[in-house]
Short mmCIF file of C-alpha atoms in Angstrom, two decimals:
data_model
loop_
_atom_site.label_atom_id
_atom_site.label_comp_id
_atom_site.label_asym_id
_atom_site.label_seq_id
_atom_site.Cartn_x
_atom_site.Cartn_y
_atom_site.Cartn_z
CA MET Q 1355 127.91 30.25 41.68
CA GLY Q 1356 129.06 30.74 45.34
CA LEU Q 1357 132.46 31.62 46.76
CA TRP Q 1358 134.87 28.83 46.12
CA LEU Q 1359 136.65 27.53 49.22
CA PRO Q 1360 139.01 24.56 49.43
CA THR Q 1361 137.55 21.27 50.61
CA PHE Q 1362 140.82 19.60 51.51
CA GLY Q 1363 139.90 16.17 50.30
CA ARG Q 1364 137.06 14.17 49.06
CA SER Q 1365 135.91 13.36 52.59
CA LEU Q 1366 134.86 16.97 53.00
CA SER Q 1367 133.51 17.68 49.61
CA THR Q 1368 131.12 14.69 49.79
CA VAL Q 1369 129.42 15.84 52.98
CA THR Q 1370 125.76 16.55 52.45
CA ALA Q 1371 122.85 17.54 54.64
CA ALA Q 1372 121.42 14.00 54.13
CA GLU Q 1373 124.63 12.38 55.18
CA PRO Q 1374 126.14 14.49 58.04
CA LEU Q 1375 129.69 13.85 59.03
CA ALA Q 1376 129.89 12.74 62.66
CA LEU Q 1377 132.73 13.53 64.97
CA PRO Q 1378 134.89 10.40 65.22
CA ARG Q 1379 134.66 8.54 68.49
CA GLY Q 1380 137.66 7.51 70.55
CA HIS Q 1381 141.29 8.24 69.64
CA ILE Q 1382 141.88 10.49 66.64
CA PRO Q 1383 145.45 10.17 65.31
CA ALA Q 1384 145.18 13.46 63.45
CA LEU Q 1385 145.11 15.31 66.82
CA ASP Q 1386 148.33 13.65 67.79
CA GLY Q 1387 149.80 14.93 64.59
CA ILE Q 1388 148.56 18.42 65.28
CA ARG Q 1389 150.20 18.21 68.70
CA GLY Q 1390 153.38 17.17 66.93
CA LEU Q 1391 153.07 20.10 64.58
CA ALA Q 1392 152.62 22.48 67.51
CA ILE Q 1393 155.78 21.32 69.25
CA LEU Q 1394 157.68 21.44 65.91
CA LEU Q 1395 156.73 25.10 65.59
CA VAL Q 1396 157.68 25.92 69.15
CA THR Q 1397 160.94 24.04 68.78
CA ALA Q 1398 161.91 26.04 65.66
CA TYR Q 1399 161.11 29.27 67.40
CA ARG Q 1400 162.97 28.34 70.60
CA PHE Q 1401 166.20 27.28 68.99
CA ALA Q 1402 166.40 29.62 66.04
CA GLY Q 1403 168.05 32.36 68.02
CA PRO Q 1404 167.68 36.16 67.95
CA HIS Q 1405 167.85 38.41 65.00
CA ASP Q 1406 171.18 39.99 64.17
CA ALA Q 1407 172.70 42.05 61.37
CA GLU Q 1408 173.68 39.01 59.38
CA THR Q 1409 170.28 37.29 59.59
CA PRO Q 1410 168.31 37.45 56.28
CA ASP Q 1411 165.06 39.43 56.73
CA TRP Q 1412 162.97 36.66 55.29
CA ILE Q 1413 163.91 34.29 58.07
CA MET Q 1414 162.49 36.24 61.00
CA PRO Q 1415 158.80 35.95 60.05
CA LEU Q 1416 159.22 32.17 59.75
CA ILE Q 1417 161.02 32.03 63.13
CA ASN Q 1418 158.43 34.24 64.90
CA PHE Q 1419 155.58 32.20 63.46
CA GLY Q 1420 156.88 29.28 65.47
CA ASN Q 1421 155.80 30.99 68.65
CA ARG Q 1422 152.20 30.49 67.47
CA GLY Q 1423 152.70 26.84 68.26
CA VAL Q 1424 151.63 27.82 71.82
CA ASP Q 1425 148.35 29.18 70.45
CA LEU Q 1426 147.81 25.90 68.59
CA PHE Q 1427 148.49 23.97 71.82
CA PHE Q 1428 145.85 26.12 73.61
CA VAL Q 1429 143.17 25.60 70.95
CA LEU Q 1430 143.89 21.84 70.82
CA SER Q 1431 143.75 21.61 74.61
CA GLY Q 1432 140.47 23.36 74.76
CA PHE Q 1433 139.05 21.09 72.07
CA LEU Q 1434 140.34 17.84 73.70
CA ILE Q 1435 139.53 18.68 77.30
CA THR Q 1436 136.06 19.91 76.52
CA GLY Q 1437 135.34 16.74 74.48
CA ILE Q 1438 136.51 14.58 77.34
CA LEU Q 1439 134.37 16.47 79.85
CA PHE Q 1440 131.21 16.54 77.70
CA GLU Q 1441 131.46 12.87 76.91
CA GLY Q 1442 132.00 12.01 80.58
CA LYS Q 1443 129.14 14.26 81.80
CA GLY Q 1444 126.75 12.16 83.86
CA SER Q 1445 129.27 9.43 84.59
CA ASP Q 1446 130.22 8.28 88.06
CA GLY Q 1447 133.20 10.15 89.47
CA TYR Q 1448 133.03 12.89 86.86
CA PHE Q 1449 135.21 15.37 88.81
CA ARG Q 1450 137.37 12.78 90.48
CA ASN Q 1451 138.31 11.02 87.23
CA PHE Q 1452 139.08 14.17 85.34
CA TYR Q 1453 141.26 15.78 88.00
CA ALA Q 1454 143.02 12.51 88.80
CA ARG Q 1455 143.83 11.84 85.14
CA ARG Q 1456 145.08 15.42 84.63
CA THR Q 1457 147.18 15.20 87.76
CA LEU Q 1458 148.84 11.97 86.58
CA ARG Q 1459 149.61 13.49 83.27
CA ILE Q 1460 150.84 16.93 84.26
CA PHE Q 1461 152.11 17.09 87.82
CA PRO Q 1462 154.84 14.32 87.85
CA LEU Q 1463 156.97 15.97 85.16
CA TYR Q 1464 156.23 19.52 86.22
CA TYR Q 1465 157.21 19.00 89.84
CA ILE Q 1466 160.09 16.67 89.31
CA THR Q 1467 161.57 19.36 87.06
CA LEU Q 1468 161.10 21.99 89.76
CA LEU Q 1469 162.57 19.67 92.44
CA ILE Q 1470 165.66 18.92 90.35
CA VAL Q 1471 166.30 22.51 89.13
CA LEU Q 1472 165.36 24.55 92.16
CA LEU Q 1473 166.29 22.16 95.03
CA GLY Q 1474 168.41 19.30 93.64
CA LEU Q 1475 171.00 21.17 91.64
CA PRO Q 1476 171.78 23.63 94.48
CA LEU Q 1477 172.26 20.73 96.91
CA VAL Q 1478 175.08 19.39 94.81
CA GLY Q 1479 176.72 22.75 94.35
CA ILE Q 1480 175.09 23.80 91.02
CA GLY Q 1481 173.30 27.09 91.57
CA THR Q 1482 170.43 28.52 89.54
CA SER Q 1483 172.35 31.49 88.14
CA TRP Q 1484 172.39 29.76 84.71
CA LEU Q 1485 168.62 30.09 84.71
CA LYS Q 1486 169.01 33.89 84.57
CA MET Q 1487 166.21 34.31 87.04
CA THR Q 1488 165.96 37.98 88.08
CA ASP Q 1489 164.92 37.29 91.66
CA SER Q 1490 164.12 34.47 94.08
CA ASP Q 1491 160.34 34.57 93.70
CA SER Q 1492 160.32 30.91 92.64
CA ASN Q 1493 157.58 30.03 95.13
CA SER Q 1494 154.94 31.04 92.59
CA LEU Q 1495 156.22 28.22 90.30
CA TRP Q 1496 155.10 25.63 92.91
CA ILE Q 1497 151.53 26.81 92.87
CA TYR Q 1498 151.21 27.39 89.09
CA GLY Q 1499 151.34 31.12 89.62
CA SER Q 1500 154.46 32.25 87.78
CA ASN Q 1501 152.35 33.78 84.97
CA VAL Q 1502 150.48 35.95 87.51
CA LEU Q 1503 153.75 37.21 89.06
CA MET Q 1504 155.22 37.88 85.64
CA SER Q 1505 152.11 39.84 84.73
CA TYR Q 1506 152.28 41.93 87.86
CA ARG Q 1507 156.01 42.68 87.46
CA GLY Q 1508 155.88 43.08 83.70
CA GLN Q 1509 159.10 40.99 83.41
CA TRP Q 1510 160.20 37.71 81.90
CA GLN Q 1511 161.78 37.06 85.28
CA PHE Q 1512 162.10 33.23 85.39
CA GLY Q 1513 164.69 32.83 82.71
CA GLY Q 1514 165.01 29.17 81.80
CA LEU Q 1515 161.59 28.58 83.39
CA ASN Q 1516 159.80 31.43 81.69
CA HIS Q 1517 157.95 29.06 79.42
CA PHE Q 1518 156.12 27.51 82.35
CA TRP Q 1519 153.68 30.42 82.02
CA SER Q 1520 151.69 28.50 79.43
CA LEU Q 1521 151.44 25.45 81.73
CA CYS Q 1522 150.02 27.73 84.38
CA VAL Q 1523 147.41 29.11 82.04
CA GLU Q 1524 146.28 25.59 81.04
CA GLU Q 1525 146.16 24.49 84.66
CA HIS Q 1526 143.94 27.36 85.57
CA PHE Q 1527 141.63 26.39 82.73
CA TYR Q 1528 141.58 22.78 83.82
CA LEU Q 1529 140.62 23.81 87.35
CA VAL Q 1530 137.47 25.77 86.36
CA TRP Q 1531 136.26 24.27 83.06
CA PRO Q 1532 134.95 21.00 84.46
CA LEU Q 1533 132.52 23.02 86.58
CA VAL Q 1534 131.26 24.94 83.50
CA ILE Q 1535 130.65 21.80 81.48
CA PHE Q 1536 129.03 20.07 84.45
CA ALA Q 1537 126.65 22.97 85.28
CA CYS Q 1538 125.71 24.05 81.68
CA SER Q 1539 123.93 22.46 78.78
CA ARG Q 1540 125.83 22.20 75.54
CA THR Q 1541 124.37 25.43 74.07
CA THR Q 1542 124.79 27.31 77.30
CA ALA Q 1543 128.42 26.22 77.50
CA MET Q 1544 128.87 27.42 73.95
CA ARG Q 1545 127.54 30.83 74.93
CA VAL Q 1546 130.02 30.86 77.85
CA CYS Q 1547 132.78 30.18 75.34
CA VAL Q 1548 131.73 33.09 73.17
CA ILE Q 1549 131.43 35.50 76.12
CA THR Q 1550 134.89 34.34 77.41
CA ILE Q 1551 136.49 34.81 73.97
CA VAL Q 1552 135.10 38.33 73.76
CA ALA Q 1553 136.06 39.11 77.40
CA SER Q 1554 139.57 37.78 76.91
CA ALA Q 1555 140.33 39.58 73.68
CA GLY Q 1556 138.57 42.79 74.81
CA SER Q 1557 140.35 42.94 78.21
CA ARG Q 1558 143.69 42.29 76.51
CA LEU Q 1559 143.10 45.08 74.05
CA ALA Q 1560 141.97 47.44 76.79
CA TRP Q 1561 144.99 46.53 78.92
CA LEU Q 1562 147.40 47.47 76.16
CA ALA Q 1563 145.47 50.52 75.02
CA LEU Q 1564 145.61 51.88 78.60
CA GLY Q 1565 149.36 51.33 78.78
CA GLY Q 1566 149.60 47.97 80.48
CA ASN Q 1567 152.81 45.96 80.08
CA ASN Q 1568 153.35 43.60 77.15
CA VAL Q 1569 154.33 40.68 79.32
CA ALA Q 1570 150.94 40.44 80.93
CA ALA Q 1571 149.29 40.58 77.53
CA GLU Q 1572 151.30 37.49 76.67
CA VAL Q 1573 150.96 35.39 79.80
CA PHE Q 1574 148.04 36.44 82.09
CA THR Q 1575 145.37 33.79 82.17
CA LEU Q 1576 142.37 35.99 81.43
CA PHE Q 1577 144.19 37.43 78.39
CA ARG Q 1578 144.87 33.98 76.88
CA LEU Q 1579 141.51 32.27 77.35
CA ASP Q 1580 140.36 33.12 73.83
CA ALA Q 1581 142.34 30.31 72.30
CA LEU Q 1582 141.29 27.75 74.86
CA CYS Q 1583 137.67 28.69 74.59
CA ALA Q 1584 137.76 28.69 70.82
CA GLY Q 1585 138.84 25.10 70.95
CA ALA Q 1586 136.14 24.33 73.55
CA TRP Q 1587 133.50 25.96 71.31
CA ILE Q 1588 134.25 23.80 68.28
CA ALA Q 1589 134.32 20.67 70.52
CA LEU Q 1590 130.76 21.47 71.73
CA ALA Q 1591 129.51 22.61 68.34
CA ALA Q 1592 130.75 19.44 66.65
CA ARG Q 1593 128.62 17.40 69.17
CA GLY Q 1594 125.50 19.22 68.13
CA PRO Q 1595 122.64 17.79 66.05
CA GLY Q 1596 124.38 18.52 62.71
CA GLY Q 1597 127.61 16.94 63.85
CA LEU Q 1598 130.98 17.84 62.41
CA GLY Q 1599 129.54 18.24 58.91
CA ALA Q 1600 127.45 21.25 59.94
CA LEU Q 1601 130.63 23.10 60.94
CA LEU Q 1602 132.63 22.46 57.80
CA PRO Q 1603 131.31 25.48 55.74
CA TRP Q 1604 132.28 27.71 58.69
CA ALA Q 1605 135.61 25.97 59.08
CA ARG Q 1606 136.52 26.32 55.45
CA GLY Q 1607 135.57 29.99 55.32
CA THR Q 1608 137.34 30.84 58.58
CA PHE Q 1609 140.48 28.98 57.55
CA VAL Q 1610 140.72 30.85 54.29
CA ILE Q 1611 139.72 34.38 55.48
CA CYS Q 1612 141.82 34.26 58.65
CA GLY Q 1613 144.71 32.81 56.72
CA LEU Q 1614 144.61 35.63 54.16
CA LEU Q 1615 144.32 38.29 56.86
CA LEU Q 1616 147.07 36.83 59.01
CA LEU Q 1617 149.58 36.25 56.19
CA PRO Q 1618 150.62 39.91 55.78
CA LEU Q 1619 150.65 40.39 59.49
CA VAL Q 1620 153.00 37.46 59.95
CA VAL Q 1621 155.29 38.69 57.21
CA LEU Q 1622 155.33 42.22 58.59
CA GLY Q 1623 155.55 41.13 62.22
CA ALA Q 1624 152.62 43.43 63.12
CA ARG Q 1625 151.19 43.02 66.64
CA LEU Q 1626 148.19 45.36 66.28
CA LEU Q 1627 147.50 45.25 69.99
CA THR Q 1628 147.57 41.44 69.83
CA ILE Q 1629 144.46 41.27 67.58
CA PRO Q 1630 146.19 38.50 65.56
CA THR Q 1631 146.21 36.32 68.69
CA THR Q 1632 142.44 35.98 68.55
CA MET Q 1633 142.56 35.57 64.80
CA PHE Q 1634 145.00 32.68 65.26
CA ALA Q 1635 142.60 31.12 67.71
CA PHE Q 1636 139.90 31.03 64.98
CA PHE Q 1637 142.43 30.01 62.35
CA PHE Q 1638 143.65 27.04 64.38
CA SER Q 1639 140.12 26.07 65.40
CA SER Q 1640 139.08 25.76 61.78
CA PHE Q 1641 142.40 23.97 61.02
CA ILE Q 1642 141.54 21.35 63.66
CA LEU Q 1643 138.02 20.79 62.37
CA LEU Q 1644 139.23 20.36 58.81
CA ALA Q 1645 142.00 18.01 59.95
CA VAL Q 1646 139.53 15.80 61.88
CA ALA Q 1647 137.05 15.80 58.96
CA SER Q 1648 139.80 14.74 56.52
CA ALA Q 1649 141.50 12.31 58.85
CA LYS Q 1650 141.37 9.42 56.38
CA GLN Q 1651 141.42 11.17 53.01
CA GLY Q 1652 142.53 14.57 51.63
CA TRP Q 1653 145.39 16.90 52.05
CA LEU Q 1654 145.29 17.13 55.87
CA SER Q 1655 145.20 13.41 56.25
CA PHE Q 1656 148.99 13.42 56.62
CA LEU Q 1657 148.57 14.74 60.16
CA GLY Q 1658 147.37 11.37 61.35
CA LYS Q 1659 149.74 9.37 59.13
CA SER Q 1660 153.07 11.13 59.54
CA GLN Q 1661 155.22 9.02 61.85
CA LEU Q 1662 157.38 12.03 62.66
CA LEU Q 1663 154.45 14.21 63.78
CA LEU Q 1664 152.87 11.33 65.65
CA TRP Q 1665 156.15 10.68 67.45
CA LEU Q 1666 156.69 14.34 68.27
CA GLY Q 1667 153.09 14.54 69.48
CA ARG Q 1668 153.66 11.71 71.89
CA TYR Q 1669 156.66 13.26 73.53
CA SER Q 1670 155.59 16.93 73.08
CA TYR Q 1671 154.97 17.67 76.79
CA GLY Q 1672 158.52 16.57 77.75
CA MET Q 1673 159.95 18.47 74.81
CA TYR Q 1674 158.17 21.65 75.80
CA VAL Q 1675 159.35 21.41 79.40
CA TYR Q 1676 163.03 20.65 78.59
CA GLN Q 1677 163.65 22.99 75.63
CA ASN Q 1678 164.24 26.20 77.45
CA LEU Q 1679 166.19 24.49 80.22
CA LEU Q 1680 168.59 22.98 77.71
CA LEU Q 1681 168.89 26.33 75.99
CA TYR Q 1682 169.92 28.12 79.17
CA GLY Q 1683 171.89 25.23 80.56
CA LEU Q 1684 174.12 24.94 77.55
CA ALA Q 1685 174.38 28.65 76.77
CA GLY Q 1686 177.86 28.86 78.18
CA VAL Q 1687 179.28 25.99 76.03
CA PHE Q 1688 177.19 25.61 72.95
CA THR Q 1689 175.18 28.19 70.95
CA ALA Q 1690 174.38 28.91 67.33
CA GLU Q 1691 177.47 31.13 67.21
CA THR Q 1692 179.58 28.06 67.98
CA ILE Q 1693 178.55 26.56 64.62
CA GLN Q 1694 178.60 29.94 62.89
CA GLN Q 1695 182.20 30.45 63.77
CA VAL Q 1696 183.17 27.13 62.24
CA THR Q 1697 181.01 27.39 59.05
CA GLY Q 1698 181.06 31.16 58.56
CA SER Q 1699 177.38 31.15 57.82
CA ASP Q 1700 174.58 32.55 59.94
CA LEU Q 1701 172.00 30.30 58.31
CA VAL Q 1702 174.04 27.13 58.65
CA GLY Q 1703 174.77 28.06 62.28
CA ARG Q 1704 171.11 28.46 63.02
CA LEU Q 1705 170.05 25.30 61.29
CA GLY Q 1706 172.81 23.27 62.81
CA PHE Q 1707 172.05 24.55 66.26
CA MET Q 1708 168.35 23.81 65.76
CA LEU Q 1709 169.16 20.32 64.66
CA VAL Q 1710 171.52 19.49 67.55
CA MET Q 1711 169.27 21.02 70.19
CA SER Q 1712 166.18 19.38 68.74
CA LEU Q 1713 167.83 15.98 68.87
CA LEU Q 1714 168.95 16.56 72.47
CA THR Q 1715 165.39 17.63 73.41
CA CYS Q 1716 163.88 14.60 71.67
CA GLY Q 1717 166.26 12.27 73.36
CA LEU Q 1718 165.64 13.69 76.80
CA ALA Q 1719 161.85 13.69 76.29
CA TRP Q 1720 162.00 10.08 75.05
CA LEU Q 1721 164.02 9.06 78.09
CA SER Q 1722 161.79 10.97 80.46
CA TRP Q 1723 158.67 9.38 79.11
CA HIS Q 1724 159.85 5.80 79.21
CA ALA Q 1725 161.78 6.01 82.53
CA TYR Q 1726 159.40 8.21 84.45
CA GLU Q 1727 156.19 9.73 82.98
CA LYS Q 1728 154.54 6.52 81.73
CA ARG Q 1729 154.94 4.96 85.20
CA TRP Q 1730 152.45 7.53 86.46
CA LEU Q 1731 150.17 7.16 83.51
CA ALA Q 1732 149.85 3.42 84.24
CA TRP Q 1733 147.48 4.43 87.07
CA LYS Q 1734 145.02 6.24 84.78
CA HIS Q 1735 142.98 3.11 84.31
CA LEU Q 1736 141.78 3.51 87.84
CA PHE Q 1737 139.95 6.67 86.83
CA GLU Q 1738 138.02 5.60 83.75
CA ALA Q 1739 134.61 7.17 83.21
CA LYS Q 1740 131.82 4.73 84.05
CA ARG Q 1741 128.24 5.37 83.20
CA PRO Q 1742 125.48 4.56 85.74
CA SER Q 1743 123.48 1.47 85.07
CA THR Q 1744 120.67 3.65 83.69
CA ALA Q 1745 122.88 5.43 81.27
CA ARG Q 1746 121.50 8.71 79.95
CA THR Q 1747 122.37 10.32 76.67
CA ALA Q 1748 124.09 13.63 76.94
CA VAL Q 1749 121.77 16.47 76.13
CA ALA Q 1750 122.59 17.96 72.79
CA THR Q 1751 120.79 21.23 73.14
#
């Protein structure tokens, strides 16, 4: 008898060597659900508020776990982007199509937000003091460099725009990763992923051990590539000869082992020089594989069927961009304390504030998508990957 590990549904337990489970082609609803889960975690973390004397101790680990939604976003991005790049390798306009489609998805909302907040509001007499920015170094935001400046200063200096650091990390990854996939075979790219994961985690540990500031450990691009490359690795591995089925034993074991190791760390709030950050990268990577494998059956199939998660996944980018801005913008008139004073309960105040702010965020993200973002996405059809007439099969070794 071997070590029992959960199979999460019949679709996983019936996989055999004779009948390998292939990675689904095209759109995978479960991944939209995972994106929705990630923004749900971040939303809970963002709007839950700080710890105070009246806050029950058991609440804080749950609140802080929500911040790991960013790690889940990173792993998912690495998985999706690498899959797109690998499938498009050898097609006409490989670089043009990728960069154009990413630009249409990311830049319009990012830059309209900066234009309104940093230029538009001051023009109509509304300054940026409500953002709580510690200085005027906003120029770095325009070139996706705010995380670099934050790392150098060791400060969360952009207030209501602090959360843009993660968008900077992803953009840096998007700039370089197409070159790696284009230049390397599948197995070589997988080795690059492993080397990068080790370098990212190792340099982050060394930075902190040598007395480096904590902000850089959270936001500097090199220190956060382990999650992105973990997602990239599973995307490449799942496209190998054994397909997705060959990865399932690893995914089950990693999910259980990392989950058991992380549970006490989450409960205790232990940082351990950010070692849990890399462990979460592996945990979420295995979670994504298991979710894709059980997309139609099994416990994790709800990810692709939950209308709430699918809805949140669709509008997750706008929700992420607007959350912190709403939090800072309304701080003078509406906070969790506003509800706490009426109800006399810290818990009710937190939950009520989370609900109201979440609804506001969802509404703003919905409006943004339909009135603005999807207008840009309508141009994506001009940049579809097209294979040459003598199409070649992507090398799987």
